Tab-separated table of C-alpha atoms in Angstrom:
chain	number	residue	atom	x	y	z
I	288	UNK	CA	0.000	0.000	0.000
I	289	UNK	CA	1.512	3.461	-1.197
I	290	UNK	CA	1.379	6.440	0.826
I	291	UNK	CA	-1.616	8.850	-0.210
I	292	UNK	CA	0.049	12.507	-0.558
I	293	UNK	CA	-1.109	14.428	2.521
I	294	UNK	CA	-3.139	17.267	0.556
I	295	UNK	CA	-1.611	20.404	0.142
I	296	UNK	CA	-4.197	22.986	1.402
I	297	UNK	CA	-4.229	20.781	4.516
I	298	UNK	CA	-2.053	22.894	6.675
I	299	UNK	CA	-1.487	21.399	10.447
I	300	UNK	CA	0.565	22.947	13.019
I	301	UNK	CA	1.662	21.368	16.564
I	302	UNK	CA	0.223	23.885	19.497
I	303	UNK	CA	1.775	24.003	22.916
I	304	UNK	CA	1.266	27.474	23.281
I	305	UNK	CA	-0.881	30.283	21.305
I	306	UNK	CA	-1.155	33.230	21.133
I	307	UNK	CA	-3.945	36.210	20.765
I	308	UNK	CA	-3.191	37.271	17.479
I	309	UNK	CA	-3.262	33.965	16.601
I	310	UNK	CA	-6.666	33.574	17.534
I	311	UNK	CA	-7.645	36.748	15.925
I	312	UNK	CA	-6.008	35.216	12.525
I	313	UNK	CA	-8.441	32.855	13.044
I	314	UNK	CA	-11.020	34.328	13.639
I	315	UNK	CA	-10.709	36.694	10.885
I	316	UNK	CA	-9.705	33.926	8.378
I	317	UNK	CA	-13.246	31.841	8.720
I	318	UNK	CA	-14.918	35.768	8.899
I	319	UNK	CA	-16.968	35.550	5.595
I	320	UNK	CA	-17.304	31.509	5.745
I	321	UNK	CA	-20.743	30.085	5.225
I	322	UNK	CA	-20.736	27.058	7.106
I	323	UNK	CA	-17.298	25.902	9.367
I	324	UNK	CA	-16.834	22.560	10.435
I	325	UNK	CA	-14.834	21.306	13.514
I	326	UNK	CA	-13.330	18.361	13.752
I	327	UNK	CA	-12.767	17.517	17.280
I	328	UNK	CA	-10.552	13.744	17.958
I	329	UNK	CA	-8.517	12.263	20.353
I	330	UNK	CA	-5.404	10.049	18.735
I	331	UNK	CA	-3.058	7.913	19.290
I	332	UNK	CA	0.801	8.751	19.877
I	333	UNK	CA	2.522	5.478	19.629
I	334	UNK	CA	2.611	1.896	18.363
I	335	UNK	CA	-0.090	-0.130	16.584
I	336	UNK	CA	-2.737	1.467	18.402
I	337	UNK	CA	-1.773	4.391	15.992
I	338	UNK	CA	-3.979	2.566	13.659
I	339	UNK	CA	-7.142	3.790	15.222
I	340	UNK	CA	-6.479	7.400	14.464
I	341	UNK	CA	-8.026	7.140	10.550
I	342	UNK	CA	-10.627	5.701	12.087
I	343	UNK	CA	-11.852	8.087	14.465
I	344	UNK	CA	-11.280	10.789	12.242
I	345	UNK	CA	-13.183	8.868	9.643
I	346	UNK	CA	-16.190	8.429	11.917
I	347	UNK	CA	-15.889	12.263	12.517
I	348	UNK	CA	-16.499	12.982	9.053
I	349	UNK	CA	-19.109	11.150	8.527
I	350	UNK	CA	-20.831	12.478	11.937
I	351	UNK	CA	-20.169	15.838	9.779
I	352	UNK	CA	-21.430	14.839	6.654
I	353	UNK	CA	-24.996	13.434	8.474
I	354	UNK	CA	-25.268	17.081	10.169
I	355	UNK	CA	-24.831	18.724	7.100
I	356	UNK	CA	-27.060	16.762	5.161
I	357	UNK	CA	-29.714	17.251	7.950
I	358	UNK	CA	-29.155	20.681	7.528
I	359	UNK	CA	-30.468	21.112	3.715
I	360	UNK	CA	-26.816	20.184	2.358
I	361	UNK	CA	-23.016	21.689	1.738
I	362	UNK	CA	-21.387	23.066	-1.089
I	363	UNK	CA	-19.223	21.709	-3.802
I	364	UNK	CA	-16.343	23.065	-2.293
I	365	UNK	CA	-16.538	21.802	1.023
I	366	UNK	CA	-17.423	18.628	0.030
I	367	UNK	CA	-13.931	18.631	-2.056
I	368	UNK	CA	-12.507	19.660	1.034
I	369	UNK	CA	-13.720	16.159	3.013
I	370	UNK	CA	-12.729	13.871	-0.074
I	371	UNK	CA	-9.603	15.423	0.052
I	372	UNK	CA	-9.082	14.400	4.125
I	373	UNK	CA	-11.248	11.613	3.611
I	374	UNK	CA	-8.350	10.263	1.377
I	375	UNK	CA	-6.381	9.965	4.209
I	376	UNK	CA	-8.340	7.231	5.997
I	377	UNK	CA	-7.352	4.804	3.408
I	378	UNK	CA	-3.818	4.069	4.602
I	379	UNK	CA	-4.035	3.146	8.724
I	380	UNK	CA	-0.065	3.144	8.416
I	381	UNK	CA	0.117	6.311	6.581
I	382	UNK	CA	2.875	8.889	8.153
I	383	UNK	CA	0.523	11.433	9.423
I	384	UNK	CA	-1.582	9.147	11.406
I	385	UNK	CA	1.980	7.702	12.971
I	386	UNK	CA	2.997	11.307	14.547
I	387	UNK	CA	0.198	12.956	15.677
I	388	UNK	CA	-0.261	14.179	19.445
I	389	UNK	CA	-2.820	13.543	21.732
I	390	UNK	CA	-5.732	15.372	19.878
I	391	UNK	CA	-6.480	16.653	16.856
I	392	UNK	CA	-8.297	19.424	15.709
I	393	UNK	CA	-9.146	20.456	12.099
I	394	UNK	CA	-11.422	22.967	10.612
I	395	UNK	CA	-13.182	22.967	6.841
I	396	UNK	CA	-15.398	25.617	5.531
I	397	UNK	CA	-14.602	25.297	1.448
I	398	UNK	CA	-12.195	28.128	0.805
I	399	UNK	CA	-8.981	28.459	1.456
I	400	UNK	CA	-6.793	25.772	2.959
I	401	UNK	CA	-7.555	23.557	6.113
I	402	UNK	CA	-6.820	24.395	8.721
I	403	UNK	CA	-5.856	21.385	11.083
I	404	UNK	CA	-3.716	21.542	15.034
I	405	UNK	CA	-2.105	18.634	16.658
I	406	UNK	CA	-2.893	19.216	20.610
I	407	UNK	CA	-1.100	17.568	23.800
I	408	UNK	CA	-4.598	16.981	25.169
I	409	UNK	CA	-7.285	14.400	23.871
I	410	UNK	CA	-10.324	16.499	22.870
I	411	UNK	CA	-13.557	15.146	21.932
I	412	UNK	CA	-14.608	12.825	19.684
I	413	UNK	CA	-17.197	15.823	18.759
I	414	UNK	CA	-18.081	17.752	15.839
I	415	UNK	CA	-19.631	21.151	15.767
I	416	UNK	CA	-20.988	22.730	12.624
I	417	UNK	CA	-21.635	26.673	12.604
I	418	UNK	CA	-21.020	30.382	10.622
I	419	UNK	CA	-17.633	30.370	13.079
I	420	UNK	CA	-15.020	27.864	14.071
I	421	UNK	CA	-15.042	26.381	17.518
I	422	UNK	CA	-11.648	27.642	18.960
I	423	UNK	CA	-12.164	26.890	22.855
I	424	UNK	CA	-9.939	23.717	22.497
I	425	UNK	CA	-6.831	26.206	21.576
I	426	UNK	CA	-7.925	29.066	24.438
I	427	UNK	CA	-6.670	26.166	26.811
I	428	UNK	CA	-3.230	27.176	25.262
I	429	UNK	CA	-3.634	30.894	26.140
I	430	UNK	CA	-1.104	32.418	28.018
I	431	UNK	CA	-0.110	29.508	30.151
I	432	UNK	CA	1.502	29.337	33.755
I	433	UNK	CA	5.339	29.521	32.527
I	434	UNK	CA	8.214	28.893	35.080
I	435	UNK	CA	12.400	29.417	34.184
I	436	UNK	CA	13.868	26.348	35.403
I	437	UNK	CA	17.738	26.601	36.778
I	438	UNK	CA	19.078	22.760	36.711
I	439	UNK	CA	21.731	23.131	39.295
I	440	UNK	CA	24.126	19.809	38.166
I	441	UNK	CA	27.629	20.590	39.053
I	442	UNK	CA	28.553	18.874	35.771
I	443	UNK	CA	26.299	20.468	33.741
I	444	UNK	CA	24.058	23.135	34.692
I	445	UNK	CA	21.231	24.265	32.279
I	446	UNK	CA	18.681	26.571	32.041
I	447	UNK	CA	15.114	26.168	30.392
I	448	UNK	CA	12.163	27.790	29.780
I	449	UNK	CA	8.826	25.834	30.667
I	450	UNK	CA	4.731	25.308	30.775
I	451	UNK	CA	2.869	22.477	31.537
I	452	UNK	CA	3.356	21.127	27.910
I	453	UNK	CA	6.713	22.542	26.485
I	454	UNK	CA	10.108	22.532	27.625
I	455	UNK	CA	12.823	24.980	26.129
I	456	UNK	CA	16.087	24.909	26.903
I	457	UNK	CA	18.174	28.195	26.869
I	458	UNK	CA	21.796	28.643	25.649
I	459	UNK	CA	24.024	29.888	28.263
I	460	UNK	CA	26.423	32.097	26.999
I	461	UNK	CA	29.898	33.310	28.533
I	462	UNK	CA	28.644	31.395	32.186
I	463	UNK	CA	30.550	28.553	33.374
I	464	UNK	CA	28.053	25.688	33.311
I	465	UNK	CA	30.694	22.974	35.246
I	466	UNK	CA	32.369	23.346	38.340
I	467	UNK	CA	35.318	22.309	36.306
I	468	UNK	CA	34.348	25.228	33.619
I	469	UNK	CA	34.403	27.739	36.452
I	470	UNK	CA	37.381	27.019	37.784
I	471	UNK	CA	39.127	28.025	35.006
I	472	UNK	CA	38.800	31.443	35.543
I	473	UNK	CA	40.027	30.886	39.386
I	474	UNK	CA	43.374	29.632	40.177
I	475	UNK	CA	42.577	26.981	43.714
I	476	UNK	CA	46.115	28.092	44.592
I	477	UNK	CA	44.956	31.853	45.135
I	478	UNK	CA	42.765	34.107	46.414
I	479	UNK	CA	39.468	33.351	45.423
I	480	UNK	CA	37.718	36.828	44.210
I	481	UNK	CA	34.089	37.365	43.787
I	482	UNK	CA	33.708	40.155	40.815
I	483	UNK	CA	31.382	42.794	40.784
I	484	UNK	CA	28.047	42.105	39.958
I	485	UNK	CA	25.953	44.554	37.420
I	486	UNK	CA	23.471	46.573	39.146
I	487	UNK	CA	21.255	45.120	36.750
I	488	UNK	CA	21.691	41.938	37.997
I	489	UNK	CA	20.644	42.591	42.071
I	490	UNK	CA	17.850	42.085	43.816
I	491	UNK	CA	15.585	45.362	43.810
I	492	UNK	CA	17.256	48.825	42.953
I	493	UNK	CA	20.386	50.142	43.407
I	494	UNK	CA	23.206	47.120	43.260
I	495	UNK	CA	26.520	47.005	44.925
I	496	UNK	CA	29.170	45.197	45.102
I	497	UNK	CA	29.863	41.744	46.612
I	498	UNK	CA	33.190	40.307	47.554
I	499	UNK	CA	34.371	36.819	48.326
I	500	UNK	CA	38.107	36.084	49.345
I	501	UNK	CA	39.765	32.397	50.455
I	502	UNK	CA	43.326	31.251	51.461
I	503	UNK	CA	44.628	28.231	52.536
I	504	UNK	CA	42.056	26.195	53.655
I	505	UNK	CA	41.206	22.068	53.807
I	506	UNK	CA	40.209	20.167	50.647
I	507	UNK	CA	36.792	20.092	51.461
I	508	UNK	CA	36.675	23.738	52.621
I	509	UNK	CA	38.116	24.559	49.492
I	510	UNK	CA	35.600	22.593	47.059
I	511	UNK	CA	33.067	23.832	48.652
I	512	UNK	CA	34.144	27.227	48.138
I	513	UNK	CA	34.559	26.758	44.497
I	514	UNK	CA	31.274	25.581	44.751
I	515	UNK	CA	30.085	28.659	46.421
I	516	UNK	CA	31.954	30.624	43.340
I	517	UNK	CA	30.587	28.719	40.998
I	518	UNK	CA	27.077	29.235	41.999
I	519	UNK	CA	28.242	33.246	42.051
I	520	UNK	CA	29.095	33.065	38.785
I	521	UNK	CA	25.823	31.704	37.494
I	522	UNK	CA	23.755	34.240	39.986
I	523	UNK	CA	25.879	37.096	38.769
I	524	UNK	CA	25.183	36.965	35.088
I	525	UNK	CA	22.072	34.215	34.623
I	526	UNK	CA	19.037	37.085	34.540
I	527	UNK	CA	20.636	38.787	31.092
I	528	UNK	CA	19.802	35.281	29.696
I	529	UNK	CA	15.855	35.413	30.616
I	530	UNK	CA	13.428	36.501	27.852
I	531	UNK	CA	12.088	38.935	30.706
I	532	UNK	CA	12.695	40.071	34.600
I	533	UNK	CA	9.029	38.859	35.352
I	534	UNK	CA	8.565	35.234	35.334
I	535	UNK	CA	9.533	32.962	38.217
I	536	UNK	CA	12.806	30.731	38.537
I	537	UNK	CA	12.507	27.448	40.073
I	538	UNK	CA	15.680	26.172	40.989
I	539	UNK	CA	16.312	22.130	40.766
I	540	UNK	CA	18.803	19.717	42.426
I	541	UNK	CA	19.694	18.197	45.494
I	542	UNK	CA	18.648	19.748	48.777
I	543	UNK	CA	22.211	21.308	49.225
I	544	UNK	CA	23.131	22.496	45.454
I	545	UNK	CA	19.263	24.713	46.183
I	546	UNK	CA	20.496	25.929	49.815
I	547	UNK	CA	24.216	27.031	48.109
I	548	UNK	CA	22.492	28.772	45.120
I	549	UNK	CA	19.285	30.349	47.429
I	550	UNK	CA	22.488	32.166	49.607
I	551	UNK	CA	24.314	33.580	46.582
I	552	UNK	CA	20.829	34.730	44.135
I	553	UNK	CA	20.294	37.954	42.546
I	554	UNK	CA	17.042	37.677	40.831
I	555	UNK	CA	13.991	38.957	42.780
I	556	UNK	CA	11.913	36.666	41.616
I	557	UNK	CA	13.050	33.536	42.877
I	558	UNK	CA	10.240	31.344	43.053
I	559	UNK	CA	9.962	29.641	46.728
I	560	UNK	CA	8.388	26.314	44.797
I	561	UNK	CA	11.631	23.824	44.202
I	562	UNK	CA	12.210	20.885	42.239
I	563	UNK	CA	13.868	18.273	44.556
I	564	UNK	CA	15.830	15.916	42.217
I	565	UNK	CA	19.372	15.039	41.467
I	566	UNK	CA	19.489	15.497	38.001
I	567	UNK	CA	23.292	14.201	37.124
I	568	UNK	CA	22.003	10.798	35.495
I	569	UNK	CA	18.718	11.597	34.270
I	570	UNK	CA	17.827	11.179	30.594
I	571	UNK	CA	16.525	14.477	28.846
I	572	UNK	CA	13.007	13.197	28.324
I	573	UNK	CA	12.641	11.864	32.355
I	574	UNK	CA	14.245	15.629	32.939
I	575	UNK	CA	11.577	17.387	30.954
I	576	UNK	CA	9.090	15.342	32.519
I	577	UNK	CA	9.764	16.310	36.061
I	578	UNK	CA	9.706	20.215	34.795
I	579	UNK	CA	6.838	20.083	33.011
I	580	UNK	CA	4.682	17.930	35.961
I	581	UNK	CA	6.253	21.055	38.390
I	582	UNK	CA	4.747	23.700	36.466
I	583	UNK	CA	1.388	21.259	35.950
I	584	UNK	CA	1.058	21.376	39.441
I	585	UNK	CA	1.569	25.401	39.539
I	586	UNK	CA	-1.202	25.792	37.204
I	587	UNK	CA	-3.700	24.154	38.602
I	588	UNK	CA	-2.862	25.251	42.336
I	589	UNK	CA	-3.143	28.845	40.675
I	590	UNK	CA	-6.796	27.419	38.797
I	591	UNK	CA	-8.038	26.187	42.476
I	592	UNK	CA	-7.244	29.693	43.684
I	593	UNK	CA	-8.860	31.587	41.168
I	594	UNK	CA	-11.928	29.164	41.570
I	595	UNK	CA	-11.835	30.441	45.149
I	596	UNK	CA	-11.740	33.834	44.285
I	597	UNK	CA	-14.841	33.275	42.045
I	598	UNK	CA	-16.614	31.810	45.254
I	599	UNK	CA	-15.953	34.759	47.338
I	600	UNK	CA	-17.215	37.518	44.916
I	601	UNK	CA	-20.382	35.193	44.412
I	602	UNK	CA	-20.777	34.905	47.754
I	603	UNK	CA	-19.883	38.457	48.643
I	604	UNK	CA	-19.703	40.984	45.996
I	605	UNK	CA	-21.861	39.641	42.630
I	606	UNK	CA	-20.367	43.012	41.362
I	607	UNK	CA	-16.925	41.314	40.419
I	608	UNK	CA	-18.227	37.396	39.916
I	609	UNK	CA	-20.484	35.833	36.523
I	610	UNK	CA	-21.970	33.057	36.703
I	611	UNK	CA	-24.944	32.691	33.984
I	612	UNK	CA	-24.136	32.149	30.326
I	613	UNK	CA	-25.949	35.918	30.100
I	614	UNK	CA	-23.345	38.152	33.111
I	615	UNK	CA	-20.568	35.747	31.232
I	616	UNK	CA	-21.661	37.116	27.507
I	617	UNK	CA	-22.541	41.012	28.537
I	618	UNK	CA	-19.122	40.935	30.730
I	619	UNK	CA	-16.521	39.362	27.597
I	620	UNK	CA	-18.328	41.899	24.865
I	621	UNK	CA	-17.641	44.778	27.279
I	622	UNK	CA	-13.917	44.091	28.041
I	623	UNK	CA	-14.629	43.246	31.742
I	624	UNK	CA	-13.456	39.929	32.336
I	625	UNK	CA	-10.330	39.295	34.336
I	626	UNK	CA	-10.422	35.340	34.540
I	627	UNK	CA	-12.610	33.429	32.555
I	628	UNK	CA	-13.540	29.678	33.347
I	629	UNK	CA	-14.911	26.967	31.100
I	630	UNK	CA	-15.548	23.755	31.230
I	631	UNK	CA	-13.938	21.361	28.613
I	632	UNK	CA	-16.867	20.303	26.371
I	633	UNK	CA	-19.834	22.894	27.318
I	634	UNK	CA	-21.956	24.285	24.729
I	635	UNK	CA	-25.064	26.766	24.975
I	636	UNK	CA	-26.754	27.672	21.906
I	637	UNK	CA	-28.944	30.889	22.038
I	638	UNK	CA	-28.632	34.647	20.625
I	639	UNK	CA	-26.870	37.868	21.135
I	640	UNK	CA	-27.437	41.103	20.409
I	641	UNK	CA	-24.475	42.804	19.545
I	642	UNK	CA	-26.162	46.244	20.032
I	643	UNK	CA	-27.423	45.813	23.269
I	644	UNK	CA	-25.660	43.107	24.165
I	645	UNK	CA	-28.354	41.114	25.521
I	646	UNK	CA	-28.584	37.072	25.211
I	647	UNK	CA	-30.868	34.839	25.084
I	648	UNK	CA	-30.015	31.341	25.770
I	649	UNK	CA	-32.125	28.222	24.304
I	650	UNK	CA	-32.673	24.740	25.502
I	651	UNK	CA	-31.703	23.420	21.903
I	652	UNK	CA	-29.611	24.796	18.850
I	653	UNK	CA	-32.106	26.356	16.655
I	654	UNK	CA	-31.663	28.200	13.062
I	655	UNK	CA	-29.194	30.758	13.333
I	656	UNK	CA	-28.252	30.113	17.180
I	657	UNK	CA	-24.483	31.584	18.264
I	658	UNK	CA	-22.579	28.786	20.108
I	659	UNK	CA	-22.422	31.172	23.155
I	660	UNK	CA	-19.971	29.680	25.516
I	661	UNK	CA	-17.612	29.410	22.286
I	662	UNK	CA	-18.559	33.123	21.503
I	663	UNK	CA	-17.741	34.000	25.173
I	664	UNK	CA	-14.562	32.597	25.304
I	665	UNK	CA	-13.266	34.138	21.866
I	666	UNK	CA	-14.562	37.560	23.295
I	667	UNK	CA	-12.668	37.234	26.269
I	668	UNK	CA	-9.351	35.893	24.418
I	669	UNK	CA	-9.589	38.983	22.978
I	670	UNK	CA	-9.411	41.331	25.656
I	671	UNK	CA	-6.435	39.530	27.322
I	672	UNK	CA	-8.598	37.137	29.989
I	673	UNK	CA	-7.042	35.015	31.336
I	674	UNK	CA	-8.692	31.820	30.056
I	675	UNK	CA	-9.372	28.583	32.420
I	676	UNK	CA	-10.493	25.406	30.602
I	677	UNK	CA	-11.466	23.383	33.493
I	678	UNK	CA	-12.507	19.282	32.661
I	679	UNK	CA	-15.574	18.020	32.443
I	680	UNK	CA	-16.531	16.528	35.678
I	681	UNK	CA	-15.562	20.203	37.222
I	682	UNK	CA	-18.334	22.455	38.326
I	683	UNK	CA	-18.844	26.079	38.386
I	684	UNK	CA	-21.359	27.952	40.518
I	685	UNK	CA	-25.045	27.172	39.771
I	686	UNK	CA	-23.601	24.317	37.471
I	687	UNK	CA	-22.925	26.725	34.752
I	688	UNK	CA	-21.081	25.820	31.962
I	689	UNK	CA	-18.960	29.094	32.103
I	690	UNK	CA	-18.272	31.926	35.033
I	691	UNK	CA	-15.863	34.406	35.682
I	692	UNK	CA	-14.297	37.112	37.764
I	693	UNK	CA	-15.004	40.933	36.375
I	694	UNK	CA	-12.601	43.661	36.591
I	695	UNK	CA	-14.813	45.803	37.302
């Protein structure tokens, strides 16, 4: 069996992170569509169970092609659009269904090319068919909780830039990153000296200067000296390496490689949160996987506070809490939400006026009905919420499929 060509207007991107003007691309690219179909599938990563993915994408399309028919019917070029993806299913060992990630996503709406996202998260199986594409599974991937990671490895120390789904690692440039490294620029038989360290590099305003001096001393005095200078080093000059002076640094290693850096740190935002591991014989991927289950846990301790927040303000001030699909609506098309939360799946078809900005939600989809949880969410992306996509067995006051916490 030869490999059917994947088609060329079938353009699919891997998403750990997005970003608002992404969304607005989006948004603006299905604009003047007619009828937008999502594709919503969970896949398979690895091994022969990779063989189920053409099928669950096939059953997808034809769960499309049923609505669409029920519907009074879909034009020539959409339809050219699903024999082209529909092509696919043929080959179970084709190469796209071997690397995909953990869900899939895919829009078709006729014009254009397809737009299709490989996700870290299983979504669905669901299909949604309206004048817009359903974007909430990529709002999950909106600004997410991001921690710098310092690997403190006396061997090799690295540096990497992380969320719950990506790790980065950052170059270090002119920084020792060995003990051995670091020593190089100190002769053991001297005076160990502690340079200056850039005012742009200390902990609030102002700077200083910092000085370190050793003579003769034991063999284990001394090491752990040149431990102390190597950890200097690395504090002195690590921040010009950040992408900004904002986000957190977790620092991981053993209990006393943490204590030695903790004494010697410049940064003022040293996170308190630690990673205790000893990472000198860990493979990359086990490494990654302890950063990225860190910041996991960050994120949804900083959810479970923001879902306490929400409680309060219903409880206390409705002024600054939403918690019908209506307050949720009004609040995103005026600007007002602060933190948005959805829950993965939800859907509430009804009407909005866009003048008054009142909506009217119905028990059941009916002709020309806004997906209004969908519609919320996009609104909100826009105006720099910050988005929670809680799962499905979570609940939200009054069991609403979507709250949130006003600004104002």
């Amino acid at each position: 069996m030869t490999d059917t060509p994947v088609p060329e207007r079938l353009k699919i991107k891997t998403v750990n992170e997005i970003s608002k003007e992404d969304i607005r691309e989006l948004t603006e690219r299905f604009s003047d569509s007619e009828t937008v179909v999502t594709l919503m599938m969970p896949m398979e990563t690895a091994g022969a169970e990779t063989r189920k993915n053409p099928i669950v994408f096939k059953n997808a399309l034809n769960e499309a092609c049923e609505k669409l028919e029920q519907a009074g019917g879909y034009s020539r070029p959409l339809k050219q659009q699903f024999r082209e993806v529909d092509d696919l299913c043929e080959n179970p060992v084709h190469e796209f269904w071997q690397h995909q990630e953990a869900g899939l996503l895919v829009f078709l709406d006729g014009n254009e090319d397809i737009r299709g996202y490989r996700l870290p998260v299983p979504i669905g199986p669901d299909v949604r068919i309206g004048k817009s594409p359903h974007l909430t599974p990529l709002h999950r991937f909106l600004n997410p909780v991001r921690r710098l990671v310092l690997v403190l490895d006396l061997n090799e120390t690295r540096l990497f830039e992380a969320t719950r789904w990506k790790v980065d690692e950052i170059e270090l440039k002119d920084i020792p990153t060995s003990l051995e490294e670091a020593m190089r620029f100190d002769d053991p038989e001297k005076s160990l000296q502690f340079r200056s360290v850039s005012d742009s590099n200390l902990r609030g305003e102002g700077g200083g200067e910092a000085a370190f001096h050793g003579h003769g001393v034991t063999t284990e005095t001394n090491r752990n000296r040149k431990k102390q200078r190597f950890f200097e080093m690395i504090s002195a000059d690590i921040a010009k390496h950040f992408p900004d002076r904002n986000t957190p640094l977790v620092i991981l290693g053993p209990d006393a490689e943490r204590a030695r850096y903790r004494e010697v740190n410049h940064y003022e935002h040293l996170s308190d949160d630690e990673i205790d591991l000893n990472p000198s014989h860990l493979e990359k991927a086990e490494l990654h996987r302890h950063i990225t289950d860190h910041v996991a846990k960050v994120e949804e301790a900083e959810s479970s506070s923001a879902l306490a927040r929400l409680e309060d303000h219903v409880g206390t001030d409705t002024s600054k809490g939403a918690t019908t699909v209506e307050e949720v609506v009004e609040a995103a098309l005026g600007g007002r939400i602060e933190t948005l939360f959805v829950r993965a799946g939800a859907r509430q078809y009804g009407t909005v006026d866009l003048e008054t900005f009142r909506t009217e939600p119905h028990d059941s989809a009916e002709e020309g009905d806004t997906e209004l949880v969908a519609f919320a969410t996009n609104q909100a992306a826009m105006t720099n919420a910050s988005i929670r996509v809680l799962d499905d067995g979570a609940t939200l006051p009054g069991d609403s499929p979507v709250a949130a916490i006003l600004r104002y």
